[in-house]
Coordinates of C-alpha atoms in Angstrom, one line a residue:
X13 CA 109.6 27.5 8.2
X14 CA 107.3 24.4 9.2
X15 CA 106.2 23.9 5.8
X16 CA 110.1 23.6 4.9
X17 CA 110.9 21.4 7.6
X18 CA 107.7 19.2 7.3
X19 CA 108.8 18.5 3.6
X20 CA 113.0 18.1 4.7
X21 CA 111.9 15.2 7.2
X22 CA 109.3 14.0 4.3
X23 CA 112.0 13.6 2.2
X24 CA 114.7 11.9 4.9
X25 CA 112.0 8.9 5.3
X26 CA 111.7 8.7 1.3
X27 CA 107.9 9.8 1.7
X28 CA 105.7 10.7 -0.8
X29 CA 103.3 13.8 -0.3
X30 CA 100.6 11.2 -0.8
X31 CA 102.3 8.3 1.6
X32 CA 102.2 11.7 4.4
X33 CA 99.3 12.3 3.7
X34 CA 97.6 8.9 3.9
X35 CA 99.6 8.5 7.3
X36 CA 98.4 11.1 9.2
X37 CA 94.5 11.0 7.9
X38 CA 94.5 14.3 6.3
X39 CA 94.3 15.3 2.3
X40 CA 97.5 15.5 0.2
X41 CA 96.4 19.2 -1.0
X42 CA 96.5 20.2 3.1
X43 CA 100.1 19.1 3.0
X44 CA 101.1 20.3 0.0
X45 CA 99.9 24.1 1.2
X46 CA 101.3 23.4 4.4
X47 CA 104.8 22.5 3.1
X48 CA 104.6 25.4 0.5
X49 CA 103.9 27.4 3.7
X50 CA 99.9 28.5 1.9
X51 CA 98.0 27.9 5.2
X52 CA 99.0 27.5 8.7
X53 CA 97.6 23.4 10.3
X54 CA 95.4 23.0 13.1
X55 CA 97.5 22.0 16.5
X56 CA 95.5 18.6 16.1
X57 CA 97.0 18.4 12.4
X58 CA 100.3 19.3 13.6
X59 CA 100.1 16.7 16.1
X60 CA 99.3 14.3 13.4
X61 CA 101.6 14.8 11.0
X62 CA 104.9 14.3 13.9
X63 CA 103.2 11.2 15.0
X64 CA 103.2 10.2 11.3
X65 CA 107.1 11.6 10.6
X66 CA 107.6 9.9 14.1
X67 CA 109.3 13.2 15.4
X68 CA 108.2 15.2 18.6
X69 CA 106.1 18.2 17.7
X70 CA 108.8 20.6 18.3
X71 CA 110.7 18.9 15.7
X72 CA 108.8 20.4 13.0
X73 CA 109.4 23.6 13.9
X74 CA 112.9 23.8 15.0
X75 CA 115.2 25.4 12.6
X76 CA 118.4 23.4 11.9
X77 CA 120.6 26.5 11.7
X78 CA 121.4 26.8 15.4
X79 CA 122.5 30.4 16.4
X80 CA 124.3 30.9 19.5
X81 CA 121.5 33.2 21.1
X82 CA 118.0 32.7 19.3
X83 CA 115.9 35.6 19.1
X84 CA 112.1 35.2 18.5
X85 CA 110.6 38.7 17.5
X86 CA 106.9 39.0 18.8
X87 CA 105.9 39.7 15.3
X88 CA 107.5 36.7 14.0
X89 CA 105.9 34.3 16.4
X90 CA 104.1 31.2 14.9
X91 CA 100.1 30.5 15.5
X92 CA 99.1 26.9 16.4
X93 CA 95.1 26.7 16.6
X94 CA 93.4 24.0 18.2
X95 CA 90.9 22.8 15.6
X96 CA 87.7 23.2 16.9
X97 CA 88.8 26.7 17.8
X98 CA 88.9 28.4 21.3
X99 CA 92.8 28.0 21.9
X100 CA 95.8 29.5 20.1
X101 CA 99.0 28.8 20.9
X102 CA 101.8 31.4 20.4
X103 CA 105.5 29.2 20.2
X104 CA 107.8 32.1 22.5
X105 CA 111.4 29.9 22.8
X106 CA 113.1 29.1 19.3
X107 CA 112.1 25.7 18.3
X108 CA 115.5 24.4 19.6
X109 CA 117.1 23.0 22.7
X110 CA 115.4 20.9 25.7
X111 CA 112.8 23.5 26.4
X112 CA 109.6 24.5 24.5
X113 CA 107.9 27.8 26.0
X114 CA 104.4 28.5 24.1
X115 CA 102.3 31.2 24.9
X116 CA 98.4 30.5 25.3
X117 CA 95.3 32.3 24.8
X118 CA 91.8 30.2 25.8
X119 CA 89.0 31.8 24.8
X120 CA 85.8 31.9 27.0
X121 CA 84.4 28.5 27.5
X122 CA 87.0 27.1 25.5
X123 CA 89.1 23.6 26.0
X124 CA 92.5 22.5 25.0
X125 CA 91.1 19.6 24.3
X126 CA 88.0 17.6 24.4
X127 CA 89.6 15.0 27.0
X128 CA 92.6 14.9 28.5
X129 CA 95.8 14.5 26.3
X130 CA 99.4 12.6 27.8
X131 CA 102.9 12.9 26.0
X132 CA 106.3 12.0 27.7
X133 CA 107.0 15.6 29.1
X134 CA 106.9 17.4 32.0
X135 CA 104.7 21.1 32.2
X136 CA 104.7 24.1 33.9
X137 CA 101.4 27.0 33.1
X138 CA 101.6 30.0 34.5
X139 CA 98.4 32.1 34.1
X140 CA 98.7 36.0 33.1
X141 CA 95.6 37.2 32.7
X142 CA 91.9 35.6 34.2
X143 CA 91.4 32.1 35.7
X144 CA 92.3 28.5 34.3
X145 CA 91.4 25.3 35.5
X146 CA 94.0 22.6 34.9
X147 CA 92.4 19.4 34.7
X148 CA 95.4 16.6 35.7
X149 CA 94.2 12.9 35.8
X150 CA 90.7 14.2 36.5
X151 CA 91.5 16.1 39.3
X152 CA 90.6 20.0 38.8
X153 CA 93.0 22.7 39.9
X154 CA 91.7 26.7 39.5
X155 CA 94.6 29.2 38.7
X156 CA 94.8 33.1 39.5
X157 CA 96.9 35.6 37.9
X158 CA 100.4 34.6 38.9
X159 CA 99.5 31.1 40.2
X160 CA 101.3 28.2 38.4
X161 CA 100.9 25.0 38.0
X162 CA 103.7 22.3 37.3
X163 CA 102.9 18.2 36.4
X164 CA 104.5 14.9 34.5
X165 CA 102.4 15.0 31.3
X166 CA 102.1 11.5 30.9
X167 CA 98.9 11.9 32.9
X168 CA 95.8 13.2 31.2
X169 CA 95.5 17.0 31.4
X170 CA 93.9 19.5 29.8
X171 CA 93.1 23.2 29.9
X172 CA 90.2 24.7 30.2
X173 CA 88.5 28.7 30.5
X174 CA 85.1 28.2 32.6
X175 CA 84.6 31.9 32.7
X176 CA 83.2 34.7 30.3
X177 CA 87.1 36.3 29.7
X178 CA 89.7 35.2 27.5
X179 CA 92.7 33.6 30.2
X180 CA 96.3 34.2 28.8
X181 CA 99.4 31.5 30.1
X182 CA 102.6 30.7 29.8
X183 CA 103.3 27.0 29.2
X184 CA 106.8 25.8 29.3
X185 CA 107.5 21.6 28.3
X186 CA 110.7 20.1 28.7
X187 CA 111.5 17.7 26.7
X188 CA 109.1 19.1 23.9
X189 CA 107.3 16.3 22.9
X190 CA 103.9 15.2 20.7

């Protein structure tokens, strides 16, 4: 579905494979298997390739046939891997409306990202399972099982897993956003 979607707004802007490609610093076979749905990008590819469609990241995975009542089977749900590894993102909502619901898994000793990362959106992470630190403007707060934490991401944050158990989360971001 995001390979198909990638390629529709590819072809709206009159882009070539190779013009993508060049745009979002990543080789023109990468987006070819993407768009041919062949292998699943990195989150930091993903990333990429909206800012170089200039589309929100949700945008490339929403589906344009709009159901009244969206369903997202847990069997059905799409991966998004950070690409150093550690983090995998599971997407829970549909890919449309104002709301974008991802489920996380952070591995033991694991980031989200390397430094902290903004976008025009506000979060809220609820932990599941073991401890999280969010990291918000370089302030650190620990979360518990059941403990949430809610922020404007246009201010550096991050995730990160400082113990030796994977930490599972809910993250919900309204507007999505890249």
């Amino acid at each position: 579905m995001m390979g198909e979607r990638i390629r529709e707004l590819r072809a709206a802007r009159s882009m070539t494979a190779t013009e993508l490609a060049k745009a979002a610093d990543v080789s023109v076979g990468l987006i070819s298997q993407v768009e041919r749905g062949i292998t699943d990008p990195s989150l930091e590819t993903v990333r990429k390739i909206a800012r170089a469609l200039d589309t929100p990241v949700f945008n490339l995975f929403q589906d344009t046939d709009l159901e009244r009542v969206a369903v997202v089977r847990k069997d059905r749900r799409m991966d998004i891997r950070s690409p150093q590894g550690g983090l995998v993102y599971q997407r829970v909502s549909a890919g449309v409306g104002k709301i974008e619901v991802l489920e996380g898994l952070l591995e033991p000793g694991a980031v989200s990202s390397e430094s902290g990362w903004s976008h025009p959106s506000d979060e809220c992470v609820v932990v599941l399972t073991g401890r999280l630190v969010l990291e918000v403007d370089g302030e650190r707060y620990e979360l518990k099982p059941g403990d949430s934490g809610s922020f404007d991401s246009r201010l550096p944050h991050r995730y990160l897993n400082e113990t030796t158990k994977p930490v599972r989360f809910l993250l919900s971001v309204t507007p999505p956003s890249y």
